[in-house]
mmCIF file of C-alpha atoms in Angstrom:
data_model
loop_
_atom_site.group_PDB
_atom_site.id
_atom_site.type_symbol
_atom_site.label_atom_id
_atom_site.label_comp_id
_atom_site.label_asym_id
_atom_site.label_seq_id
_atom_site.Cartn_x
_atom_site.Cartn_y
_atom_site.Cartn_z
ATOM 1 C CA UNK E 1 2.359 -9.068 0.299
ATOM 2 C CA UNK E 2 1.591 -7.580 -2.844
ATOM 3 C CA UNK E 3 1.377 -4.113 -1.899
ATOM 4 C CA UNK E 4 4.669 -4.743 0.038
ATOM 5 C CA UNK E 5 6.570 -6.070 -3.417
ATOM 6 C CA UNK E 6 5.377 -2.594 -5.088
ATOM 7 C CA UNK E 7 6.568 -0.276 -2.540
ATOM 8 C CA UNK E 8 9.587 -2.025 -3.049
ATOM 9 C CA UNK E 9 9.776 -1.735 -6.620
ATOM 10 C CA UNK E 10 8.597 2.255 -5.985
ATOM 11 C CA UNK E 11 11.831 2.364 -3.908
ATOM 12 C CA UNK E 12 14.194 0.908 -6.189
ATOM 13 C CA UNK E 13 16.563 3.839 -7.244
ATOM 14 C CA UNK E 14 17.758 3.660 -11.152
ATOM 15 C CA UNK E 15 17.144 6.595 -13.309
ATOM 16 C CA UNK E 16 13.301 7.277 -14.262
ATOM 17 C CA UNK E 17 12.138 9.691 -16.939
ATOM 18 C CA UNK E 18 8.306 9.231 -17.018
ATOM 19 C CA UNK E 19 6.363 8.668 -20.135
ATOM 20 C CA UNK E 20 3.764 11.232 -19.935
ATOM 21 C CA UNK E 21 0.564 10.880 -22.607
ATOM 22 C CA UNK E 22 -1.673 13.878 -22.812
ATOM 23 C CA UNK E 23 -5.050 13.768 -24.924
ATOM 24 C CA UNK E 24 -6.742 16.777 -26.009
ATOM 25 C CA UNK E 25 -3.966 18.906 -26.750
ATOM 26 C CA UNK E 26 -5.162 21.431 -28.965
ATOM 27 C CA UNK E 27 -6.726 23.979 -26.929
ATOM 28 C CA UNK E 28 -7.597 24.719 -23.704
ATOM 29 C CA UNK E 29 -6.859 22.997 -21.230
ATOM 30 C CA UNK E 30 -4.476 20.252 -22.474
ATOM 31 C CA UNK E 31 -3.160 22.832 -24.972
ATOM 32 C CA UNK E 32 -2.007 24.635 -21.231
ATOM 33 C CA UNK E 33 -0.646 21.008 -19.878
ATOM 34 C CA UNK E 34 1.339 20.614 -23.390
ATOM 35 C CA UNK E 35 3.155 24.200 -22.806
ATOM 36 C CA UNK E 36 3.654 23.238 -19.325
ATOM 37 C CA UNK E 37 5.436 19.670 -19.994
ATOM 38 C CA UNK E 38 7.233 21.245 -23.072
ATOM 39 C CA UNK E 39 9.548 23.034 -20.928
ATOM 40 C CA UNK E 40 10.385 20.362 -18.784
ATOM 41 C CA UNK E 41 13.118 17.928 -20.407
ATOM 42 C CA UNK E 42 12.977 15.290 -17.587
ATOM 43 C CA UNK E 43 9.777 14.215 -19.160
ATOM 44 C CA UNK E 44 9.325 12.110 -22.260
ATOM 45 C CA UNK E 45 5.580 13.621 -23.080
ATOM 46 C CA UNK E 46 3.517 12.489 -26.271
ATOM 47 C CA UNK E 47 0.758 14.729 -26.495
ATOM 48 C CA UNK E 48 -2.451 14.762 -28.964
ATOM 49 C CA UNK E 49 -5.074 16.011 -30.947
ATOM 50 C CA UNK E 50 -7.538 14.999 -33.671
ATOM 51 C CA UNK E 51 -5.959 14.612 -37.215
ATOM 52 C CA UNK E 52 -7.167 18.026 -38.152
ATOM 53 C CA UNK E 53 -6.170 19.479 -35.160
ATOM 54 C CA UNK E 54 -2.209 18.013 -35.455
ATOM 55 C CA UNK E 55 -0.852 20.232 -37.899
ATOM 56 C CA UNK E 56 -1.862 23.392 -35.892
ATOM 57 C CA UNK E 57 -0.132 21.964 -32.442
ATOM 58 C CA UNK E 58 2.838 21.098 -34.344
ATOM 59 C CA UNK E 59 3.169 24.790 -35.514
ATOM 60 C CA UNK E 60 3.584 25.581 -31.715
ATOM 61 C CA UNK E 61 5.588 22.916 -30.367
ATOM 62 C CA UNK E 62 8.423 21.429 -31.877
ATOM 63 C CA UNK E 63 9.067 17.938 -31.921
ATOM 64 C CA UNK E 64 12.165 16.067 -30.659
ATOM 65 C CA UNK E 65 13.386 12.546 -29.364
ATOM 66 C CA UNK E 66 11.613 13.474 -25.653
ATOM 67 C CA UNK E 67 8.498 15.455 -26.830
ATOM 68 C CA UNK E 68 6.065 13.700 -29.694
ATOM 69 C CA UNK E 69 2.932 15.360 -31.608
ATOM 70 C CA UNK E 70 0.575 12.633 -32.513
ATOM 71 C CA UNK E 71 -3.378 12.569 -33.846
ATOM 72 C CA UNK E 72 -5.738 10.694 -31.823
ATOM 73 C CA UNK E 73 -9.050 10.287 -32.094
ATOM 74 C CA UNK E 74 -10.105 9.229 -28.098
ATOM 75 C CA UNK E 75 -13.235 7.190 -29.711
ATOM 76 C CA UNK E 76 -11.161 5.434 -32.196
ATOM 77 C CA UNK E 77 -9.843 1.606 -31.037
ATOM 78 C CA UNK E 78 -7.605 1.605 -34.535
ATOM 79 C CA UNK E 79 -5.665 5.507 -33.004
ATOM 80 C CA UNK E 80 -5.763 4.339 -29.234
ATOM 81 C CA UNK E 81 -3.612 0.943 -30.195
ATOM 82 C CA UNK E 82 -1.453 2.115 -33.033
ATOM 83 C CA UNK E 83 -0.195 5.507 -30.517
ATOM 84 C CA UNK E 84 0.092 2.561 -27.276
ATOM 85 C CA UNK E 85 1.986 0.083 -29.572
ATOM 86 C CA UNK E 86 4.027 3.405 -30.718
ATOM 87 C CA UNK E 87 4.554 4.226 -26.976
ATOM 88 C CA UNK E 88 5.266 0.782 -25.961
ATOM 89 C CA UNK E 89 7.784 0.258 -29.010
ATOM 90 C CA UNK E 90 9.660 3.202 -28.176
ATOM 91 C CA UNK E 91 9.550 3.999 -24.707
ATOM 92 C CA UNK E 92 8.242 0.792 -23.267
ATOM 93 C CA UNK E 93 4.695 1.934 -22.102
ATOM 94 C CA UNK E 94 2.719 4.847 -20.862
ATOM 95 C CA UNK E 95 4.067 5.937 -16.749
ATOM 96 C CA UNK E 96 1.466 9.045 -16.477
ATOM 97 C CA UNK E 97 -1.691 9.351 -18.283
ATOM 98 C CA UNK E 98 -3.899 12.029 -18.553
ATOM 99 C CA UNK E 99 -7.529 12.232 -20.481
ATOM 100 C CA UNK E 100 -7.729 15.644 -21.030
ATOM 101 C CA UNK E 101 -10.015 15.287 -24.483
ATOM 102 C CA UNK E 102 -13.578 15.733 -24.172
ATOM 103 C CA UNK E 103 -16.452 17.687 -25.874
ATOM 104 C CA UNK E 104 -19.697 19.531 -24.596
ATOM 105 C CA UNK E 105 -23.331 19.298 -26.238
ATOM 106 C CA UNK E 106 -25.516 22.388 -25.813
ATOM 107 C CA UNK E 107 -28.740 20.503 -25.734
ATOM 108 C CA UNK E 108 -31.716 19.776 -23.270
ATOM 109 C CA UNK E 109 -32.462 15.714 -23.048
ATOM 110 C CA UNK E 110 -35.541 15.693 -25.438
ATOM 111 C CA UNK E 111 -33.114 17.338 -28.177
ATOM 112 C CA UNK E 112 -30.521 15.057 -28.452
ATOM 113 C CA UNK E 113 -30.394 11.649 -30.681
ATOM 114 C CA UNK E 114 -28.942 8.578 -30.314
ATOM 115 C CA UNK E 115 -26.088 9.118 -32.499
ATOM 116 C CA UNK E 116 -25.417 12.217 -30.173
ATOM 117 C CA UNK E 117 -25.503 10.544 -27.093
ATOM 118 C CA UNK E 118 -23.175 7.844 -28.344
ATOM 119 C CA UNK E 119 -20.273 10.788 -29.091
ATOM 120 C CA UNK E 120 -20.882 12.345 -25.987
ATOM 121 C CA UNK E 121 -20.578 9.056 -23.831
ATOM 122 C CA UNK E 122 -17.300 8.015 -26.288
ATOM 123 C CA UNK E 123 -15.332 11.253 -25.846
ATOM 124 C CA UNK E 124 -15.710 11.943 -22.744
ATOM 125 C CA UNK E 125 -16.085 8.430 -21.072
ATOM 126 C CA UNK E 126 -15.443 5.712 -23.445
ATOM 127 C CA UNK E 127 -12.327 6.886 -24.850
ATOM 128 C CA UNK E 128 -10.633 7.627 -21.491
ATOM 129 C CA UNK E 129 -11.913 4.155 -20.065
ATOM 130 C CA UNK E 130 -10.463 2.572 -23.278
ATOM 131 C CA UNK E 131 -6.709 4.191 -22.957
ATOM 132 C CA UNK E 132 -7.009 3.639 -19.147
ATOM 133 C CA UNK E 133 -7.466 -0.369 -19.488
ATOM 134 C CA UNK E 134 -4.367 0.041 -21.993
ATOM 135 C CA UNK E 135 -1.527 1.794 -19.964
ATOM 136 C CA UNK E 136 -2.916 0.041 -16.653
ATOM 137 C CA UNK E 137 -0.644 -3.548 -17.225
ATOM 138 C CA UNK E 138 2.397 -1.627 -17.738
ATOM 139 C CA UNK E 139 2.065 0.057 -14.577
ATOM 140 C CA UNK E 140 0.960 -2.734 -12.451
ATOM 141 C CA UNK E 141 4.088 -4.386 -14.118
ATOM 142 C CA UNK E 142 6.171 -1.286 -12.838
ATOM 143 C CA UNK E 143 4.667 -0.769 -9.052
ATOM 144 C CA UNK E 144 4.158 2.868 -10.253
ATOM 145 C CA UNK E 145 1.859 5.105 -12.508
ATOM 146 C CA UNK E 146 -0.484 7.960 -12.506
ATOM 147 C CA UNK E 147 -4.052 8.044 -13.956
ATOM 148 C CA UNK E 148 -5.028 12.033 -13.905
ATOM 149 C CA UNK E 149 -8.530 12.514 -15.408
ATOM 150 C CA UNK E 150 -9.613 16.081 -15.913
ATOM 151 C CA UNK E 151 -13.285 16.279 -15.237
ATOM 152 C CA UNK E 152 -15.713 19.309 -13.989
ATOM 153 C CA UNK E 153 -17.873 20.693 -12.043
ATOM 154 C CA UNK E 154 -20.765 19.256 -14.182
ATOM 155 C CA UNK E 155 -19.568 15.668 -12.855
ATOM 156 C CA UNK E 156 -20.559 16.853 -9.336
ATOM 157 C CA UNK E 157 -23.846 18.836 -9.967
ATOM 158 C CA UNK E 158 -25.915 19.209 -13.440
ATOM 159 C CA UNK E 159 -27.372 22.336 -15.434
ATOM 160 C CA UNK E 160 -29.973 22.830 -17.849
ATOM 161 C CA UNK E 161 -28.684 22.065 -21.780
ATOM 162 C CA UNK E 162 -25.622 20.134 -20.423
ATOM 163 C CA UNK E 163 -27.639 16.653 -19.137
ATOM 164 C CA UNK E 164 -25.479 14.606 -21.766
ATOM 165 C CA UNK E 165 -22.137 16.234 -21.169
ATOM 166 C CA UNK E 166 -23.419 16.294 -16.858
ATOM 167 C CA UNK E 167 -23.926 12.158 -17.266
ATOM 168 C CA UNK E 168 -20.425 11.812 -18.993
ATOM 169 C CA UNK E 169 -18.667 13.470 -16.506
ATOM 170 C CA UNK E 170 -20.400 11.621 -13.677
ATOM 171 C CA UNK E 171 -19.500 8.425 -15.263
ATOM 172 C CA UNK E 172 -15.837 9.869 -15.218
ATOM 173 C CA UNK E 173 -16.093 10.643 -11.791
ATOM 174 C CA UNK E 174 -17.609 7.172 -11.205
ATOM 175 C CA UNK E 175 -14.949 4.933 -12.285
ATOM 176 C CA UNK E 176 -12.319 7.030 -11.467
ATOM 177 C CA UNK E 177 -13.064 6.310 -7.724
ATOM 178 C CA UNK E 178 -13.626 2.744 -8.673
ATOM 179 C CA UNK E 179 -10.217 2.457 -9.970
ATOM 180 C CA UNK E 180 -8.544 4.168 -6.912
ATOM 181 C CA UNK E 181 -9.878 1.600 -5.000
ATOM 182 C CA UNK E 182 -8.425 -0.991 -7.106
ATOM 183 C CA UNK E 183 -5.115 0.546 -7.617
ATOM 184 C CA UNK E 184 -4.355 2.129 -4.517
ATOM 185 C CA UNK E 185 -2.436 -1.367 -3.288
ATOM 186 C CA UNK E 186 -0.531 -1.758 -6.713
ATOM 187 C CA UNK E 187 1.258 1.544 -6.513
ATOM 188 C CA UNK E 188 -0.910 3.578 -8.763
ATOM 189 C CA UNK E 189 -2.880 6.431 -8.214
ATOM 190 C CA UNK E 190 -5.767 8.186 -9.807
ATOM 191 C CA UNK E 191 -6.644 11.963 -9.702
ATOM 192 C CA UNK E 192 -9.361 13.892 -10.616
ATOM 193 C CA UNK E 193 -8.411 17.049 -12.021
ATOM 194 C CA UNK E 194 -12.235 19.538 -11.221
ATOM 195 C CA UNK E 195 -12.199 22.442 -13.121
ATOM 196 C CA UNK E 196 -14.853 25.090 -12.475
ATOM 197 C CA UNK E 197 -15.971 27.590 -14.495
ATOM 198 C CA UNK E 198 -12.233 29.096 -16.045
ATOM 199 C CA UNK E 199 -11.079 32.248 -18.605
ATOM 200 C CA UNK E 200 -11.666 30.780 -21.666
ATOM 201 C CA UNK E 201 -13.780 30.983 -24.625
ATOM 202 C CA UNK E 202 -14.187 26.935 -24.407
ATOM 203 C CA UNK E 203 -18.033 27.514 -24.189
ATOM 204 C CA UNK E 204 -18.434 28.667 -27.841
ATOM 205 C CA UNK E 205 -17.075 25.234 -28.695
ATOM 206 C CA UNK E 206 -20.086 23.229 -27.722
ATOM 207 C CA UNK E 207 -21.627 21.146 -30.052
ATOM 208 C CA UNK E 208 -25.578 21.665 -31.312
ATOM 209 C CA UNK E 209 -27.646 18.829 -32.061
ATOM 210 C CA UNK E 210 -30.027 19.223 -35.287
ATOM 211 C CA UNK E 211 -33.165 20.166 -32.756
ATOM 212 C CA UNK E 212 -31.150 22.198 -30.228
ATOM 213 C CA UNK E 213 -29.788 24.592 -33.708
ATOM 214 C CA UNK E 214 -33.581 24.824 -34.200
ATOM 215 C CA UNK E 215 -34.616 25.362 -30.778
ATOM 216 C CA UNK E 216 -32.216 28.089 -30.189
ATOM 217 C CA UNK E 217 -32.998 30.128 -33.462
ATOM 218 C CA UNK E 218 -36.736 29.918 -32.277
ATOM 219 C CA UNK E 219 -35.808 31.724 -28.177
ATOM 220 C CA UNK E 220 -39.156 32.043 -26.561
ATOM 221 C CA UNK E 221 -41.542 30.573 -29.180
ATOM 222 C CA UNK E 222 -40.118 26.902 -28.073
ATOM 223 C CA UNK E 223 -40.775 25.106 -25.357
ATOM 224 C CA UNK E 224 -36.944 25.205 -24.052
ATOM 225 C CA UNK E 225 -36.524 28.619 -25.682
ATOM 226 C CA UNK E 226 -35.239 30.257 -22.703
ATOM 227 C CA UNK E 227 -32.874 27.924 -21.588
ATOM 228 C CA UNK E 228 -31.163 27.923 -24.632
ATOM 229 C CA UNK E 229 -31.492 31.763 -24.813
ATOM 230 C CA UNK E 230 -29.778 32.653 -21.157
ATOM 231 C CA UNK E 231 -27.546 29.604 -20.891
ATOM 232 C CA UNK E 232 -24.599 30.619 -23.054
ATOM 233 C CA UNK E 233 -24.458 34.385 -21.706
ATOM 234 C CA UNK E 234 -25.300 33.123 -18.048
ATOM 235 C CA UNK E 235 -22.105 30.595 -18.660
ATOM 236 C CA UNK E 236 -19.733 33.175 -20.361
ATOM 237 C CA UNK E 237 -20.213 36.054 -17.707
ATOM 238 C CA UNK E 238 -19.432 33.306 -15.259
ATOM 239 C CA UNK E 239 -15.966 32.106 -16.875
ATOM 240 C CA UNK E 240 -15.243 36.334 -17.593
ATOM 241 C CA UNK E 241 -15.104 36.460 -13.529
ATOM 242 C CA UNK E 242 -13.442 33.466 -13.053
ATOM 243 C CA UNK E 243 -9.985 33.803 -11.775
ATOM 244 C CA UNK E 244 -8.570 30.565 -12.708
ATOM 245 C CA UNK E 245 -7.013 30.273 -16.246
ATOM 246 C CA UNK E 246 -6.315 26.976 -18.412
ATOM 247 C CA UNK E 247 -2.273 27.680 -17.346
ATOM 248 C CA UNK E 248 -3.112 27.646 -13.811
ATOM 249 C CA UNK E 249 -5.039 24.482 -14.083
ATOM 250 C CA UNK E 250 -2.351 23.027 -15.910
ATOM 251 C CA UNK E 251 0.154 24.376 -12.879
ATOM 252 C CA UNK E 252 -1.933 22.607 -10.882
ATOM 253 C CA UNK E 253 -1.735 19.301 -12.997
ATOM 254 C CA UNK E 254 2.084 19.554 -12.878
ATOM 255 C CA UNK E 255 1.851 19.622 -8.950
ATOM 256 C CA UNK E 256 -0.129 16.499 -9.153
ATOM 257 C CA UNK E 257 2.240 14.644 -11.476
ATOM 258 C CA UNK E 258 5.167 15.783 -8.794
ATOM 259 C CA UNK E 259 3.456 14.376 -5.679
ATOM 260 C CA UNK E 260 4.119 10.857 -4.815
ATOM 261 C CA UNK E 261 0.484 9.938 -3.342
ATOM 262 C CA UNK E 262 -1.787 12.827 -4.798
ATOM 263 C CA UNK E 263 -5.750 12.817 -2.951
ATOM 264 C CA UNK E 264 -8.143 11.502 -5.516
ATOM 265 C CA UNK E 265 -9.977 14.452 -5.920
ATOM 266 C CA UNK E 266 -8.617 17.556 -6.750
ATOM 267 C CA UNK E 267 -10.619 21.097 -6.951
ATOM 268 C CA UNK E 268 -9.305 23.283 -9.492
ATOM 269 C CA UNK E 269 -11.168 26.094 -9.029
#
């Protein structure tokens, strides 16, 4: 009965102009997905970046009553409910999310802390989770939305000096089947967006822990030395080769938000 009532309400013609929140917006990837939407004026799109990220994105994209530049912080409860209330104020709730934000530790298991597993699992799992549970009761109101989490390779197999950012992803991958499940029946679907290795220089933006800076000065006179001396060149001759670019990722995102009842996973490489 109740998946009945929301095909309905998917049916119902009136005039739509999905609300489209992107995180992560100032390079890469989302950067790609924020050119993309820009140029497309039958979406309202808010898109985001850290605080001292948001002055640089608003130097490339210029703001207006259908396109918003806003700072989030995805591990931040205060940012994620003062942008939703925004949203909700304004445009009466989130239609398409998608978690682009993330970050990558270059670090073997024994070198990272606590602390650094904590900002690894609240980026790139947390965070996402967190804005998920907030857009999901406007949708299930509506009969209609789109979850689209961008995850990667590493959430389907794992590599040396990426076991932190490897376990975040899985998690990603995790729920985000979980969630289809539960979903599917109320008219929203979830997608995850798989990036390979891509044309960017996104690998010299990992993060070092205190021991893994150490480690990697020392090369072969530490344990992990040559992990942490072949990783990084091993990784950046494979994105060199790699055909795909950010922009055709974000292409590829577009399709997604354009098809009615996208599959749940989604290669992108």
């Amino acid at each position: 009965m109740f998946a009945l009532w929301y095909w309905y309400k998917r049916r119902t013609r009136y005039s739509f102009k999905p609300v489209i929140l992107v995180t992560g917006c100032s390079s890469g990837i989302g950067q790609a997905i924020a050119e993309t939407l820009y140029k497309y004026k039958s979406y309202r799109v808010v898109i985001t970046a850290r605080s001292n990220s948001v002055a640089k994105v608003k130097e490339r994209f210029e703001e207006d009553d259908r396109f918003w530049v806003r700072p989030l912080d995805v591990t931040s409860d205060v940012e994620r409910t003062k942008l939703i209330t925004e949203i909700q104020q304004k445009w009466d709730g989130v239609n398409i999310l998608i978690n682009c934000a993330g970050i990558s530790y270059r670090s073997v298991l024994e070198h990272m802390s606590e602390q650094d597993e904590h900002l690894q699992m609240e980026t790139n799992y947390f965070g996402p989770v967190a804005l998920m549970r907030a857009v999901l009761p406007k949708m299930r109101e509506e009969g209609r939305g789109k979850i689209i989490n961008v995850s990667s390779v590493s959430g389907m197999l794992a590599m040396p000096t990426m076991s932190s950012y490897t376990a975040s992803k899985y998690a990603l991958e995790g729920v985000s089947e979980a969630l289809w499940y539960e979903v599917k029946p109320l008219g929203i679907n979830v997608c995850l967006i798989q990036p390979g290795f891509v044309k960017s220089k996104s690998f010299e933006n990992v993060y070092y822990t205190e021991l893994s800076k150490t480690a990697e000065k020392a090369g072969g006179d530490e344990p992990y030395g040559d992990y942490y001396t072949n990783m990084t060149p091993f990784i950046a001759r494979l994105m060199g080769l790699s055909i795909t670019t950010p922009k055709s990722i974000a292409k590829l995102v577009l399709k997604v938000i354009r098809t009615e009842n996208p599959p749940l996973w989604v290669p992108a490489t």
